C-alpha cells in the first residue's frame, strides 16, 4: 500500500492503482467521458479527467485515468490551473458535440454559456451532433464483442465513426453495446417490426430471434447464434425460447420427477 | 477481373508478406500497385482471409492519403501541399490545374486520363513547389509552366 493525497484527503492505495478509478470510488468527482472500467487499458482521449500532480518539487497537469498511484503523490482535482484547462476543453467539446446534454450540463457547471469555436457537428448528422470521437463504441465493438463493425474513417477534422463504405454491415450483432457505452448518447438504434435498426451505423439492420413458444422477440439472431456457440451444450428444447418460457419449461422439467408431497 | 483470377493474385501477394505484424500495410500497398486502387472486393477478400474486420481495413485505408478507393485516371497528378510548397504557391497550382482540366481536386477527367490529388510533403522542399505526375517529381512548378508539363502526358490545349 502507498499513501497518496487527493485534495485534502489522505488515502491509501495499491501501488499502480488507477487514480481516476480510486477517486470515483472515494466519491471525489472528476469529470470524464472516455473512461470505462471494462477496459483495462485507459485511453486518455477525452482529457476532461485532468488533474494537477505535485510530486517532489514538480507540478504538472495530466489525465487521472492514466495516472498510477505511487507513494507521496499529491493530487489536486480542482486547482485554478486544472479548472482553466478544463474550461477550454469544455468549450471545444461544445463545438464538437453541441447537442450532447451531459456536455452542456458540465459546461454550465463550469460557467460556460457559449463556445468561441465554430460548431463542428449538427443535429442532423448520423450521430445526432453528439459524437466526441472518443472511440468507446469502436473499442467495445471490436475488443469486447469481437464484431469490429465500426471504426474511425478518415483523419483530422473530417474524422468520423461509421461502418466501412458507409454501408450496412452484416457483421453487426445488434447487441447495442455501442449505444449503451456511448458517454454522450450519440449512437441511436430502434426496433422496427422484427428488426433492430442501427440508425447511426448506416441503417444496419439485424434480424430478431423469435421465441419458439410464445413468439416474443427476445434477442437478435446473430447474438443468439453467438451465445449459443459460447455456452456449453444445452437442452435443445430450451435453446430457442425466450427467458420467460425457458424458466417455465425448466421448472416444469425439474419438478416433474419430484415426489408429490405426502398427504398427512 | 474475374473472381478466380483475383483470388490467385491476392493469394500470391499475401504469401509474399508472411510476417504477421505490420504486414497489412505492405499487402494493401502492393494490391494498389498492381490494380491501381483498392477495390471493395479486394478489401473484402483481404478482410476474410486475414481475419481483420473490414471496418479496420477501411479505417486504415482512409487514414493514409496514399491509398485510393477509386480507380484513378491514367496519370495521377499529385500537388504537394506541404509547408514549403504551400508557401511557394501550391494552392495556385491546384487552382490552375482544376481550371485547365475542368475537374476538382480528387476527381478524374471524363476521358479517364488525369486525376488531381494533393498530398503533404514529398521531402523535396528544396525544389518547392513540387508536383508529382505518376512516379516522377517535378520541381519549381508554377501555374505558367503547367501547360508544357501537361503536354508531356498527352494533354492538348483547347
Coordinates of C-alpha atoms in Angstrom, one line a residue:
Chain A
X1 CA 0.0 0.0 0.0
X2 CA 1.1 3.6 -0.7
X3 CA 0.0 6.8 0.7
X4 CA -1.4 9.5 -1.6
X5 CA -3.3 12.7 -1.1
X6 CA -6.2 13.9 -3.2
X7 CA -7.2 17.5 -2.5
X8 CA -7.3 17.5 1.4
X9 CA -8.0 13.8 1.7
X10 CA -5.3 11.3 2.7
X11 CA -5.8 7.9 1.1
X12 CA -4.2 4.5 0.9
X13 CA -3.9 2.9 -2.5
X14 CA -2.4 -0.1 -4.1
X15 CA 0.8 0.8 -5.9
X16 CA -0.1 1.4 -9.5
X17 CA -3.8 1.8 -8.9
X18 CA -5.7 3.8 -11.4
X19 CA -6.2 7.3 -9.8
X20 CA -9.4 8.1 -11.5
X21 CA -11.0 4.8 -10.5
X22 CA -9.8 5.3 -6.9
X23 CA -11.1 8.9 -6.8
X24 CA -14.5 8.0 -8.1
X25 CA -14.7 5.1 -5.6
X26 CA -14.0 7.6 -2.8
X27 CA -16.7 9.9 -4.1
X28 CA -14.3 12.5 -5.4
X29 CA -15.9 14.0 -8.5
X30 CA -13.6 14.2 -11.6
X31 CA -15.4 14.8 -14.8
X32 CA -14.7 12.2 -17.5
X33 CA -16.1 10.9 -20.8
X34 CA -13.9 8.3 -22.4
X35 CA -13.0 6.3 -19.3
X36 CA -14.8 3.0 -18.8
X37 CA -13.7 0.4 -16.3
X38 CA -14.4 -2.6 -18.5
X39 CA -11.2 -1.7 -20.4
X40 CA -8.1 -2.5 -18.5
X41 CA -6.0 -0.1 -20.6
X42 CA -7.2 3.5 -20.1
X43 CA -7.3 5.7 -23.2
X44 CA -6.7 9.2 -22.0
X45 CA -8.6 10.6 -25.1
X46 CA -11.2 13.0 -23.7
X47 CA -8.7 14.9 -21.4
X48 CA -11.5 16.0 -19.1
X49 CA -10.2 14.0 -16.2
X50 CA -7.0 16.1 -16.0
X51 CA -5.7 16.8 -12.5
X52 CA -2.7 18.7 -11.1
X53 CA 0.0 16.5 -9.7
X54 CA 2.6 17.6 -7.1
X55 CA 5.5 15.2 -6.8
X56 CA 8.7 16.2 -5.1
X57 CA 9.3 19.7 -6.4
X58 CA 7.4 19.2 -9.6
X59 CA 3.9 20.3 -10.6
X60 CA 2.3 19.1 -13.7
X61 CA -1.1 18.5 -15.4
X62 CA -2.0 15.0 -16.5
X63 CA -5.0 12.8 -17.1
X64 CA -6.0 11.0 -13.9
X65 CA -7.2 7.9 -15.9
X66 CA -3.6 7.2 -17.0
X67 CA -2.1 8.2 -13.7
X68 CA -0.9 5.4 -11.3
X69 CA -0.7 5.6 -7.6
X70 CA 2.7 5.9 -6.0
X71 CA 3.9 6.8 -2.6
X72 CA 3.7 10.5 -1.7
X73 CA 1.7 11.6 -4.7
X74 CA -0.4 14.7 -4.2
X75 CA -3.3 15.4 -6.5
X76 CA -5.4 18.5 -6.9
X77 CA -8.7 17.9 -8.9
X78 CA -10.0 21.5 -8.9
X79 CA -6.9 23.7 -8.8
X80 CA -7.2 27.0 -10.7
X81 CA -4.8 25.6 -13.3
X82 CA -7.0 22.5 -13.8
X83 CA -10.2 24.4 -14.0
X84 CA -8.7 26.8 -16.6
X85 CA -7.7 23.9 -18.9
X86 CA -11.0 22.0 -18.3
X87 CA -13.0 25.1 -19.3
X88 CA -11.2 25.3 -22.6
X89 CA -11.8 21.6 -23.2
X90 CA -15.5 22.0 -22.5
X91 CA -15.7 24.9 -24.9
X92 CA -14.1 22.7 -27.6
X93 CA -16.5 19.9 -26.7
X94 CA -19.4 22.3 -27.1
X95 CA -18.3 22.9 -30.6
X96 CA -17.6 19.3 -31.4
X97 CA -20.8 17.9 -29.9
X98 CA -23.2 20.8 -29.5
X99 CA -26.2 18.6 -28.9
X100 CA -24.8 16.4 -26.1
X101 CA -26.8 17.0 -23.0
X102 CA -24.2 16.0 -20.4
X103 CA -21.6 18.2 -22.1
X104 CA -24.0 21.1 -22.0
X105 CA -24.7 20.5 -18.3
X106 CA -21.0 20.1 -17.4
X107 CA -20.2 23.3 -19.3
X108 CA -22.9 25.1 -17.4
X109 CA -21.5 23.9 -14.2
X110 CA -18.1 25.4 -15.2
X111 CA -19.8 28.7 -16.1
X112 CA -19.6 28.4 -19.8
X113 CA -22.5 29.7 -21.8
X114 CA -21.2 29.7 -25.3
X115 CA -18.3 28.3 -27.2
X116 CA -16.0 30.6 -29.1
X117 CA -15.3 27.9 -31.6
X118 CA -17.4 27.2 -34.7
X119 CA -19.8 24.2 -34.4
X120 CA -18.3 21.0 -35.8
X121 CA -21.3 18.8 -35.8
X122 CA -25.0 19.1 -36.4
X123 CA -28.2 17.6 -35.1
X124 CA -28.8 16.1 -38.5
X125 CA -25.6 14.1 -38.7
X126 CA -25.6 10.3 -38.2
X127 CA -24.5 10.7 -34.6
X128 CA -27.0 13.5 -33.8
X129 CA -24.4 16.2 -33.3
X130 CA -23.3 14.4 -30.1
X131 CA -20.2 12.4 -31.0
X132 CA -16.9 13.4 -29.4
X133 CA -14.9 10.7 -31.3
X134 CA -13.7 9.1 -28.0
X135 CA -13.8 5.7 -29.6
X136 CA -15.5 3.8 -26.8
X137 CA -18.1 2.3 -29.3
X138 CA -15.3 1.1 -31.6
X139 CA -13.4 -0.5 -28.7
X140 CA -16.5 -2.2 -27.2
X141 CA -17.5 -3.5 -30.6
X142 CA -14.0 -4.8 -31.5
X143 CA -12.3 -5.7 -28.3
X144 CA -15.3 -6.9 -26.2
X145 CA -17.9 -8.1 -28.7
X146 CA -15.2 -9.1 -31.3
X147 CA -17.5 -7.8 -34.0
X148 CA -15.5 -4.9 -35.5
X149 CA -18.5 -3.3 -37.2
X150 CA -17.4 0.3 -36.9
X151 CA -14.2 2.3 -36.8
X152 CA -12.8 5.7 -37.4
X153 CA -12.9 6.9 -41.0
X154 CA -10.6 9.5 -42.4
X155 CA -8.5 11.7 -40.1
X156 CA -8.0 15.1 -38.8
X157 CA -11.1 17.4 -38.7
X158 CA -13.0 15.2 -41.1
X159 CA -12.7 12.1 -38.9
X160 CA -16.0 10.2 -38.5
X161 CA -17.1 6.9 -36.9
X162 CA -19.2 4.7 -39.1
X163 CA -19.3 1.4 -41.0
X164 CA -16.9 0.7 -43.9
X165 CA -18.0 2.3 -47.1
X166 CA -20.9 3.9 -45.2
X167 CA -22.9 0.7 -46.0
X168 CA -24.9 -1.6 -43.8
X169 CA -22.6 -4.0 -42.1
X170 CA -23.7 -7.6 -42.0
X171 CA -21.2 -8.3 -39.1
X172 CA -23.3 -6.3 -36.7
X173 CA -24.7 -8.5 -33.8
X174 CA -27.3 -5.9 -32.9
X175 CA -26.0 -6.1 -29.3
X176 CA -26.3 -2.4 -28.8
X177 CA -23.1 -2.3 -26.7
X178 CA -22.2 0.8 -28.7
X179 CA -25.5 2.5 -27.8
X180 CA -25.0 1.7 -24.1
X181 CA -21.4 2.6 -23.7
X182 CA -21.6 6.0 -25.5
X183 CA -20.9 8.7 -22.9
X184 CA -22.9 11.3 -24.8
X185 CA -25.8 9.2 -26.0
X186 CA -24.8 9.8 -29.6
X187 CA -25.5 6.3 -31.1
X188 CA -29.1 5.7 -31.9
X189 CA -30.9 2.5 -32.7
X190 CA -34.5 1.4 -32.9
X191 CA -36.6 -1.7 -33.2
X192 CA -39.0 -1.9 -36.1
X193 CA -41.1 -4.9 -36.6
X194 CA -38.8 -7.9 -36.3
X195 CA -35.5 -6.0 -36.8
X196 CA -33.1 -3.8 -34.9
X197 CA -32.1 -0.8 -36.9
X198 CA -28.7 0.8 -36.0
X199 CA -29.6 4.2 -37.3
X200 CA -26.2 5.7 -36.6
X201 CA -24.3 2.9 -38.4
X202 CA -25.6 3.3 -42.0
X203 CA -29.0 1.9 -41.1
X204 CA -27.6 -1.5 -40.4
X205 CA -30.4 -4.0 -39.9
X206 CA -30.3 -7.0 -37.7
X207 CA -32.9 -9.7 -37.6
X208 CA -34.5 -10.5 -34.2
X209 CA -35.0 -14.0 -32.8
X210 CA -38.5 -15.2 -32.0
X211 CA -39.3 -17.4 -29.0
X212 CA -40.4 -20.8 -30.3
X213 CA -43.1 -20.9 -27.7
X214 CA -44.6 -17.5 -27.2
X215 CA -43.4 -15.7 -30.3
X216 CA -41.8 -12.8 -28.4
X217 CA -38.7 -11.2 -29.9
X218 CA -36.2 -11.8 -27.2
X219 CA -32.8 -11.1 -28.7
X220 CA -31.2 -10.7 -32.1
X221 CA -30.5 -13.6 -34.4
X222 CA -26.7 -13.2 -34.6
X223 CA -26.4 -12.6 -30.9
X224 CA -28.4 -15.7 -30.2
X225 CA -26.2 -17.7 -32.5
X226 CA -23.0 -16.3 -30.9
X227 CA -24.1 -17.0 -27.3
X228 CA -25.3 -20.5 -28.3
X229 CA -21.8 -21.3 -29.6
X230 CA -20.2 -20.0 -26.4
X231 CA -22.4 -21.9 -24.0
X232 CA -21.9 -25.5 -23.0
X233 CA -24.3 -28.0 -24.6
X234 CA -27.8 -27.1 -23.6
X235 CA -31.0 -28.9 -23.7
X236 CA -32.1 -28.3 -27.3
X237 CA -35.7 -27.8 -26.2
X238 CA -34.7 -24.8 -24.2
X239 CA -32.5 -23.3 -26.9
X240 CA -35.0 -21.4 -28.9
X241 CA -37.0 -20.0 -26.0
X242 CA -37.2 -16.5 -24.5
X243 CA -36.0 -16.2 -20.9
X244 CA -39.6 -16.4 -19.5
X245 CA -40.6 -19.5 -21.4
X246 CA -37.2 -21.0 -20.7
X247 CA -37.8 -20.6 -16.9
X248 CA -41.3 -22.1 -17.1
X249 CA -40.2 -25.1 -19.0
X250 CA -37.2 -25.6 -16.8
X251 CA -39.4 -25.5 -13.7
X252 CA -41.8 -28.0 -15.3
X253 CA -38.9 -30.3 -16.2
X254 CA -37.3 -30.1 -12.8
X255 CA -40.4 -30.6 -10.8
X256 CA -41.7 -33.5 -12.9
X257 CA -39.8 -36.2 -11.2
X258 CA -40.2 -34.8 -7.7
X259 CA -42.2 -36.9 -5.4
X260 CA -45.6 -35.4 -4.6
X261 CA -45.9 -34.1 -1.1
X262 CA -47.3 -36.8 1.1
X263 CA -50.7 -36.2 2.5
X264 CA -50.9 -36.1 6.2
Chain B
X1 CA -11.1 -9.0 -63.1
X2 CA -12.9 -12.3 -62.6
X3 CA -13.0 -13.9 -59.1
X4 CA -10.7 -16.8 -59.6
X5 CA -8.1 -14.6 -61.1
X6 CA -8.4 -12.1 -58.3
X7 CA -8.1 -14.9 -55.7
X8 CA -5.0 -16.2 -57.3
X9 CA -3.3 -12.9 -57.5
X10 CA -4.3 -11.8 -53.9
X11 CA -3.1 -15.2 -52.5
X12 CA 0.3 -14.6 -54.2
X13 CA 0.6 -11.2 -52.6
X14 CA -0.4 -12.5 -49.1
X15 CA 2.1 -15.3 -49.3
X16 CA 4.9 -12.8 -50.1
X17 CA 4.3 -10.9 -46.9
X18 CA 4.2 -13.6 -44.3
X19 CA 5.4 -11.8 -41.2
X20 CA 2.2 -11.3 -39.2
X21 CA 3.0 -7.9 -37.7
X22 CA 2.6 -4.9 -39.8
X23 CA 2.2 -6.8 -43.0
X24 CA -1.2 -5.4 -43.7
X25 CA 0.1 -2.1 -45.0
X26 CA 2.6 -3.8 -47.3
X27 CA -0.2 -6.0 -48.7
X28 CA -2.5 -3.1 -49.3
X29 CA 0.4 -1.2 -50.9
X30 CA 1.1 -4.0 -53.3
X31 CA -2.5 -4.5 -54.2
X32 CA -2.8 -0.8 -55.1
X33 CA 0.4 -1.0 -57.1
X34 CA -1.0 -3.9 -59.2
X35 CA -4.6 -2.8 -59.5
X36 CA -4.2 0.9 -59.4
X37 CA -6.6 1.3 -56.5
X38 CA -8.1 -0.7 -53.7
X39 CA -11.5 -2.1 -54.8
X40 CA -14.2 -3.0 -52.3
X41 CA -13.9 -6.6 -53.5
X42 CA -10.2 -6.8 -52.8
X43 CA -10.6 -5.3 -49.3
X44 CA -13.4 -7.8 -48.5
X45 CA -11.3 -10.6 -49.6
X46 CA -8.3 -9.5 -47.5
X47 CA -10.6 -8.9 -44.5
X48 CA -11.9 -12.5 -44.7
X49 CA -8.6 -14.1 -45.5
X50 CA -6.6 -12.3 -42.8
X51 CA -9.4 -12.2 -40.3
X52 CA -9.3 -8.4 -39.9
X53 CA -12.6 -6.6 -39.7
X54 CA -13.5 -4.7 -42.9
X55 CA -14.1 -1.7 -40.7
X56 CA -10.4 -1.8 -39.5
X57 CA -9.1 -2.0 -43.1
X58 CA -11.4 0.8 -44.3
X59 CA -10.2 2.9 -41.4
X60 CA -6.6 2.3 -42.3
X61 CA -7.1 3.0 -46.0
X62 CA -9.0 6.3 -45.3
X63 CA -6.3 7.4 -42.9
X64 CA -3.4 7.4 -45.4
X65 CA -3.8 9.7 -48.3
X66 CA -1.6 7.3 -50.3
X67 CA -4.4 4.8 -50.7
X68 CA -7.1 5.2 -53.4
X69 CA -10.5 3.7 -53.1
X70 CA -11.4 4.6 -56.6
X71 CA -9.8 3.9 -59.9
X72 CA -7.8 7.0 -60.8
X73 CA -7.0 8.3 -64.3
X74 CA -4.2 7.1 -66.4
X75 CA -1.9 9.8 -65.0
X76 CA -2.2 10.9 -61.4
X77 CA -1.1 14.5 -60.7
X78 CA -0.3 15.0 -57.1
X79 CA 0.3 18.5 -55.9
X80 CA 2.4 18.9 -52.8
X81 CA 0.7 21.0 -50.2
X82 CA 3.5 20.7 -47.6
X83 CA 4.5 23.8 -45.8
X84 CA 7.3 24.9 -48.2
X85 CA 5.3 24.2 -51.3
X86 CA 2.2 25.8 -49.8
X87 CA 4.2 29.0 -49.1
X88 CA 5.6 28.9 -52.6
X89 CA 2.2 28.8 -54.2
X90 CA 0.9 25.2 -54.3
X91 CA -2.8 26.4 -53.9
X92 CA -2.4 28.4 -57.1
X93 CA -1.1 25.3 -58.9
X94 CA -4.1 23.3 -57.9
X95 CA -6.4 26.1 -58.9
X96 CA -4.8 26.3 -62.3
X97 CA -4.9 22.6 -62.8
X98 CA -8.6 22.5 -61.9
X99 CA -9.2 25.3 -64.4
X100 CA -7.2 23.7 -67.2
X101 CA -8.6 20.1 -66.8
X102 CA -12.1 21.2 -65.8
X103 CA -12.2 19.0 -62.7
X104 CA -11.9 19.4 -59.0
X105 CA -9.2 18.0 -56.7
X106 CA -9.8 14.3 -56.1
X107 CA -11.7 13.9 -59.5
X108 CA -10.7 12.3 -62.7
X109 CA -11.3 13.8 -66.2
X110 CA -14.2 12.3 -68.2
X111 CA -11.7 10.7 -70.7
X112 CA -10.1 8.9 -67.8
X113 CA -6.6 10.4 -68.4
X114 CA -5.9 12.8 -65.5
X115 CA -6.6 12.7 -61.7
X116 CA -5.8 15.6 -59.5
X117 CA -4.7 14.9 -55.9
X118 CA -2.9 16.7 -53.2
X119 CA -0.6 15.4 -50.6
X120 CA 1.7 16.6 -47.8
X121 CA 5.5 16.9 -48.2
X122 CA 7.3 14.6 -50.6
X123 CA 10.6 15.5 -49.0
X124 CA 11.7 17.6 -52.0
X125 CA 11.2 21.0 -50.3
X126 CA 14.4 22.4 -51.9
X127 CA 12.6 22.4 -55.3
X128 CA 9.3 23.8 -54.0
X129 CA 6.7 24.0 -55.3
X130 CA 6.7 20.4 -56.5
X131 CA 4.2 18.3 -58.4
X132 CA 4.3 14.6 -58.9
X133 CA 3.0 13.0 -62.0
X134 CA 2.7 9.3 -61.6
X135 CA 6.1 8.3 -60.1
X136 CA 8.0 11.4 -61.3
X137 CA 8.6 14.5 -59.3
X138 CA 8.9 17.9 -61.0
X139 CA 10.3 20.9 -59.1
X140 CA 9.9 24.6 -59.4
X141 CA 6.4 24.2 -61.0
X142 CA 4.4 27.4 -61.4
X143 CA 1.0 28.0 -62.9
X144 CA 2.6 29.3 -66.2
X145 CA 4.7 26.1 -66.6
X146 CA 1.7 23.7 -66.3
X147 CA 0.6 23.6 -70.0
X148 CA 4.1 22.5 -71.2
X149 CA 4.2 19.9 -68.3
X150 CA 0.8 18.5 -69.1
X151 CA 1.6 18.3 -72.8
X152 CA 4.3 15.7 -71.9
X153 CA 1.4 13.5 -70.8
X154 CA -0.6 14.0 -74.0
X155 CA -2.7 16.9 -72.9
X156 CA -3.9 19.2 -75.7
X157 CA -4.8 22.9 -75.1
X158 CA -8.3 23.6 -76.3

